[in-house]
Short mmCIF file of C-alpha atoms and ligand atoms in Angstrom, two decimals:
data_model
loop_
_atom_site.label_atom_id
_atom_site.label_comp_id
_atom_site.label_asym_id
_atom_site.label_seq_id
_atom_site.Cartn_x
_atom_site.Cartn_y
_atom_site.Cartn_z
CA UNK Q 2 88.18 56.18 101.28
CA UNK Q 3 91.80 57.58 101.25
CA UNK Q 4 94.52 55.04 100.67
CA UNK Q 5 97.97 55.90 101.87
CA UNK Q 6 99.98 53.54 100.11
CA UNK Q 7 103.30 53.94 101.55
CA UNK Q 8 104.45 55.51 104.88
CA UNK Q 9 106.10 54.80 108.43
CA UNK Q 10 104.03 55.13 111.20
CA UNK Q 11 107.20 54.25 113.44
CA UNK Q 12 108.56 57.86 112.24
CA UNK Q 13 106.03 59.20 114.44
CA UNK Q 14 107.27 58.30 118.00
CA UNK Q 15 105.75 60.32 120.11
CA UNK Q 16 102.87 61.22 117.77
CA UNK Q 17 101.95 58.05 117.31
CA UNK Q 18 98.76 57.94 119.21
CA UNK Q 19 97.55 61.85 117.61
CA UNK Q 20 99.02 59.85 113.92
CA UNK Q 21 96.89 56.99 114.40
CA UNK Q 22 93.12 59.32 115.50
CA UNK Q 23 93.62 60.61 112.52
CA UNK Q 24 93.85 57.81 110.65
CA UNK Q 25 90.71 56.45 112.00
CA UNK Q 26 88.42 59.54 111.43
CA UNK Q 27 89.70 60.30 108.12
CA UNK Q 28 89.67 55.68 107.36
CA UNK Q 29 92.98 56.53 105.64
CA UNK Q 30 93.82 52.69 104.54
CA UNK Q 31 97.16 53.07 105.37
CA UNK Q 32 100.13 50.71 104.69
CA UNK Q 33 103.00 51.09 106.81
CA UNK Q 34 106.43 50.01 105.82
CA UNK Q 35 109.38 48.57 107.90
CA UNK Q 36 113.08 49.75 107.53
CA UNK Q 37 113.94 46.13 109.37
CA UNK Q 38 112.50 44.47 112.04
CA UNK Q 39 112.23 46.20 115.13
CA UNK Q 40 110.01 49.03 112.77
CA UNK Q 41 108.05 45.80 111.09
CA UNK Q 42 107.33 44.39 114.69
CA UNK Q 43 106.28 48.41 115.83
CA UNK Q 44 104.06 48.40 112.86
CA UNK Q 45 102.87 45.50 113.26
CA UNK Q 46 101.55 46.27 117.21
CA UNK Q 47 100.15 49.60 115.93
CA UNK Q 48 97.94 47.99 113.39
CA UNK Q 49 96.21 46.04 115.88
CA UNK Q 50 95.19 49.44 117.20
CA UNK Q 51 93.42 49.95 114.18
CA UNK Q 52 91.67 48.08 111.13
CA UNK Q 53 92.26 50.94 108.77
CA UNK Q 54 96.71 49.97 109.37
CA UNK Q 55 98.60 47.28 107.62
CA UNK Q 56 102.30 46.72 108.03
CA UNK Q 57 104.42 45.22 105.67
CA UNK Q 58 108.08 43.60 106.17
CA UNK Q 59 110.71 44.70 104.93
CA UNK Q 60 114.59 45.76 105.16
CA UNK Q 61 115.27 49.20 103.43
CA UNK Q 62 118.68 49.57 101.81
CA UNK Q 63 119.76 51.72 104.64
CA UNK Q 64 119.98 49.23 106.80
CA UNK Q 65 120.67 46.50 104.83
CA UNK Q 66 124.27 45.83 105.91
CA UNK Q 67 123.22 44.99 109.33
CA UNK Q 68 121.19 41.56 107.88
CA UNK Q 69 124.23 40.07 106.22
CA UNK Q 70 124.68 36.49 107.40
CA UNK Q 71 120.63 36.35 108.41
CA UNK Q 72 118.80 36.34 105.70
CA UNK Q 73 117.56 32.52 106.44
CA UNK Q 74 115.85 34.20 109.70
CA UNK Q 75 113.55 36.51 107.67
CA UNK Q 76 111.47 33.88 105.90
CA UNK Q 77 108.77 33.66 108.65
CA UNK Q 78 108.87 37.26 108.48
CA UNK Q 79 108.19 37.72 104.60
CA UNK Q 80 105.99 34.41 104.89
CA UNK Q 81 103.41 36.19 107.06
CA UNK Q 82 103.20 39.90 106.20
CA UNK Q 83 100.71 40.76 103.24
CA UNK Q 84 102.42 42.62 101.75
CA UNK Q 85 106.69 43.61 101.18
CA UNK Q 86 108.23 46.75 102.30
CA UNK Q 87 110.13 48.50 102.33
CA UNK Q 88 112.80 46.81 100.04
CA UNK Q 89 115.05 47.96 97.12
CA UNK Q 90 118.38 49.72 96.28
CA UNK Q 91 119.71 53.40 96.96
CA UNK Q 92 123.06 54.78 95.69
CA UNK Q 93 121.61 57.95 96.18
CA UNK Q 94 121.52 58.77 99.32
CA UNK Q 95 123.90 56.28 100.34
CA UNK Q 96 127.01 57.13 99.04
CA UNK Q 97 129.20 55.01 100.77
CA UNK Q 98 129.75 52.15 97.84
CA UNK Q 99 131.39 49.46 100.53
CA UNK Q 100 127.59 48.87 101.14
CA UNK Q 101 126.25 48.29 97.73
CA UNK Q 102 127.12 44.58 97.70
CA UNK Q 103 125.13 44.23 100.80
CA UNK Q 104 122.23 46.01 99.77
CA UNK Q 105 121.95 43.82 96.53
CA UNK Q 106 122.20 40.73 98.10
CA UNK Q 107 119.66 42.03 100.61
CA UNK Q 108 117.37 42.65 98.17
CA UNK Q 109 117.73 40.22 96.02
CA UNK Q 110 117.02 37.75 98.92
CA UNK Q 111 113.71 39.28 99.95
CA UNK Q 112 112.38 40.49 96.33
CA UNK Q 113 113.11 36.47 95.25
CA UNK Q 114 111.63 35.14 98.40
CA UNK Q 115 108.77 37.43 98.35
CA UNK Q 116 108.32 36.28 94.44
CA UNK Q 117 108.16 32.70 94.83
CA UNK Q 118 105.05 33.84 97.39
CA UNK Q 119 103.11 36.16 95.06
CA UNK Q 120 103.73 38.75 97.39
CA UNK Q 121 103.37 42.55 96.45
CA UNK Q 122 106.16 44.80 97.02
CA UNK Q 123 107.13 47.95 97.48
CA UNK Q 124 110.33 49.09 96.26
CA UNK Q 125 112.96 51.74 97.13
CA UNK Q 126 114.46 53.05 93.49
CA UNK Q 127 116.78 55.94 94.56
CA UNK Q 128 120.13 56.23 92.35
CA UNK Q 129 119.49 52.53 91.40
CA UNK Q 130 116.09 52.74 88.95
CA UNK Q 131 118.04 51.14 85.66
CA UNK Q 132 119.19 48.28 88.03
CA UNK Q 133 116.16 47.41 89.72
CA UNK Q 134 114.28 47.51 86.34
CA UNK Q 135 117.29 45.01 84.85
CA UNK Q 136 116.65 42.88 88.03
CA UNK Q 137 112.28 42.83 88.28
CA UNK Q 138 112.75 42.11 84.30
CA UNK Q 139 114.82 38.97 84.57
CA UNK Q 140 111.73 37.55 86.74
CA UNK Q 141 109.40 38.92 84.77
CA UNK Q 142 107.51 40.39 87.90
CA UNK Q 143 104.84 43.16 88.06
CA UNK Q 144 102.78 42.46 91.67
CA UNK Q 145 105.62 45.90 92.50
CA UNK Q 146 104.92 49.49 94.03
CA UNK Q 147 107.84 51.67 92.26
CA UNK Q 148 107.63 54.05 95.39
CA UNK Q 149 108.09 57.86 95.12
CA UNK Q 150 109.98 57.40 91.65
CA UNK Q 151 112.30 60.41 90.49
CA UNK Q 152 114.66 59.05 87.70
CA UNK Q 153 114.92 58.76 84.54
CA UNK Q 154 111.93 58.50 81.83
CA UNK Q 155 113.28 55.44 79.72
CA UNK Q 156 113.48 53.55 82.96
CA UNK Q 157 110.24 55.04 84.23
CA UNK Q 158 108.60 53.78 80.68
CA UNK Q 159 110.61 50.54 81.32
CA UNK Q 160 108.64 49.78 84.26
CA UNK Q 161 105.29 51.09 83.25
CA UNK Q 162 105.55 48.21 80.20
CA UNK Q 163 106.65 45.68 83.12
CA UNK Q 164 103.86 46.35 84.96
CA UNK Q 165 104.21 48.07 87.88
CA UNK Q 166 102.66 50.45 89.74
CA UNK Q 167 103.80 53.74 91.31
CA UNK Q 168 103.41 55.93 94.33
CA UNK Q 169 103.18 59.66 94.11
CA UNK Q 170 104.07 61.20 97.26
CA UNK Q 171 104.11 64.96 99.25
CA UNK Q 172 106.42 66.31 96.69
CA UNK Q 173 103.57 66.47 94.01
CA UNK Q 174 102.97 70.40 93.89
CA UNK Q 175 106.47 71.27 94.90
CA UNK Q 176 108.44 69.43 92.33
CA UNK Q 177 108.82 69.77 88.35
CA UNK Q 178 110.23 66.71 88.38
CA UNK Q 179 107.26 64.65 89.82
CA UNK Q 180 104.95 66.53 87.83
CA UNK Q 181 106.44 65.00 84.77
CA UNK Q 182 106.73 61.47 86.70
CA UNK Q 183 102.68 61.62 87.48
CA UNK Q 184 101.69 62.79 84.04
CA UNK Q 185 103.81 59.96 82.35
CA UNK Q 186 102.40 57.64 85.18
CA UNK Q 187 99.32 55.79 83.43
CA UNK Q 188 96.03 56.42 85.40
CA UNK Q 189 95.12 53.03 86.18
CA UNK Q 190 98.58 52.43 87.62
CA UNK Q 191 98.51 55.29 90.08
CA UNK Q 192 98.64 55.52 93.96
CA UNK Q 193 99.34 57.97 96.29
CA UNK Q 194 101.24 57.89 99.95
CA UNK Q 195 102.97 60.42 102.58
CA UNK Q 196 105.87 58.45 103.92
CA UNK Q 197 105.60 59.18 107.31
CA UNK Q 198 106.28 62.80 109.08
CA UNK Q 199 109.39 63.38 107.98
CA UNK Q 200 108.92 63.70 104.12
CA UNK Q 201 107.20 66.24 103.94
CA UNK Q 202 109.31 68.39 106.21
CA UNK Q 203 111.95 67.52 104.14
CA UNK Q 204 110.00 69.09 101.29
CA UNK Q 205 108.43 72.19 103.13
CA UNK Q 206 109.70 71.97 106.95
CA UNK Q 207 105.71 71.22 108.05
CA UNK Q 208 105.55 67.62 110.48
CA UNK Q 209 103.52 65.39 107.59
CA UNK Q 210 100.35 64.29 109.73
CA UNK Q 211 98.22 61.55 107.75
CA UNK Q 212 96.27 64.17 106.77
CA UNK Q 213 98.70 65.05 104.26
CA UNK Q 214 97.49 62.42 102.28
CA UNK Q 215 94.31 64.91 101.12
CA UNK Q 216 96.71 67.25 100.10
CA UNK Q 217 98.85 64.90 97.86
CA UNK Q 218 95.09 63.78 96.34
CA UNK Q 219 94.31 67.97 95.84
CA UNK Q 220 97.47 67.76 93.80
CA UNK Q 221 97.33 65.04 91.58
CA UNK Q 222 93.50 65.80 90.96
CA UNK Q 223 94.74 69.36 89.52
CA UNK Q 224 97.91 67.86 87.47
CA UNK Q 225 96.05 64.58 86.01
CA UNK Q 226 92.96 66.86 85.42
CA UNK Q 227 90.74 64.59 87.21
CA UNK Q 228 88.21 65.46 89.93
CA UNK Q 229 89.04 64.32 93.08
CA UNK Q 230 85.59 62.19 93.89
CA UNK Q 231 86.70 59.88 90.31
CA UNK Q 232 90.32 60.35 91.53
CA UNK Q 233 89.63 58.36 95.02
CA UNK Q 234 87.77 55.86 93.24
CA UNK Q 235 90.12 54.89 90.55
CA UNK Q 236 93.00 54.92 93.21
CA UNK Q 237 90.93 52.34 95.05
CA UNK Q 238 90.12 50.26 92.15
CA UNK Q 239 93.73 49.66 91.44
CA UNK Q 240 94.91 49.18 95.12
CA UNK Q 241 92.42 46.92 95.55
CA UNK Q 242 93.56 44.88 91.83
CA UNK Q 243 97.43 45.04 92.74
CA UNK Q 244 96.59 43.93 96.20
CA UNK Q 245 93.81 42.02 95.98
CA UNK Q 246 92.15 42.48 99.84
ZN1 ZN P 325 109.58 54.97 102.70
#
């Protein structure tokens, strides 16, 4: 079984249907994030289309600033998905710093309401990795996918003693810099994920089917020197731990 552990099947549009065929021949377990709530609730209709699709709830930092003043509104939300996601910080991308405030209180909300429910969560580190590890250390909280992580090693070691685990995504063959992440990353802490179409275009120009996912997999098998039949099953043994389905 392939597990995609973090993507957006929303990204898709009119692909969806072609996105979601191949998700059922391959049984890609795939875990779709939300950027707020009209992509959780679009998520959330496309996984009854399929057993193999879970969305999860969350509000990335991009859109953070549109939430301020309703935060009370998205308990039911983080209540009933499984899992939390998208959620987290980026002064990377976002380099307009009016927002910052918003995007901490954001997700400070959901990452302390998600907390107090066990929930496991996947978190958005771009330009804000020292932070975020400051933050998940004052709670003391591991149940946490670091997703596609790129900064720096002492915070990367940081969160490896805390706990967490980490995604590698479509960047693994193309970058130096992920190469170092994944060989740092320990093996029983690894996943893998494509994060919808548009990530890997943004690495290579190619549309990132679900497919890709077999690709990141080839990668990783050649960098962590592992071969990709005990690859796939340790990546399933510790989904299945963090997540406990
Ligand atoms: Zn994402």
């Amino acid at each position: 079984m392939y597990i995609d552990a973090h993507t957006h099947l929303d990204f898709f549009k009119d692909n969806i249907d072609n996105a979601i065929d191949e998700i059922n021949n391959l049984k890609i377990l795939t875990i779709t994030n939300g950027m707020d709530l009209d992509s959780y609730l679009k998520n959330k209709e496309y996984s009854k289309k399929s057993k193999y699709i879970k969305a999860t709830f969350g509000i990335h930092p991009w859109k953070a600033y549109e939430y301020q003043g309703k935060l009370k509104d998205l308990i039911p939300y983080i209540e009933e998905s499984e899992l939390i996601g998208e959620i987290g910080l980026d002064f990377f991308w976002i380099e307009d710093k009016k927002t910052y405030e918003a995007q901490r209180r954001i997700f400070k909300f959901i990452l302390e309401e998600s907390i107090k429910r066990n929930k496991v969560i996947s978190i958005h580190t771009k330009g804000a990795e020292k932070e975020i590890y400051n933050i998940l250390k004052k709670y003391n909280y591991s149940n946490i996918i670091i997703h596609w992580y790129s900064g720096d090693f002492e915070t990367l070691d940081n969160l490896i003693k805390l706990g967490c685990y980490f995604t590698v995504s479509v960047d693994v063959g193309y970058s130096k810099l992920t190469e170092e992440v994944l060989i740092k990353i320990p093996i029983n802490r690894l996943l893998v994920e494509t994060d919808g179409p548009t990530a890997l275009e943004w690495v290579n120009g190619e549309y990132g089917y679900p497919r890709v996912i077999m690709d990141v997999m080839k990668s990783v098998s050649k960098i962590k020197k592992i071969p990709i039949k005990e690859l796939s099953k340790i990546i399933e043994k510790n989904f299945f731990r963090l997540t406990r389905f």
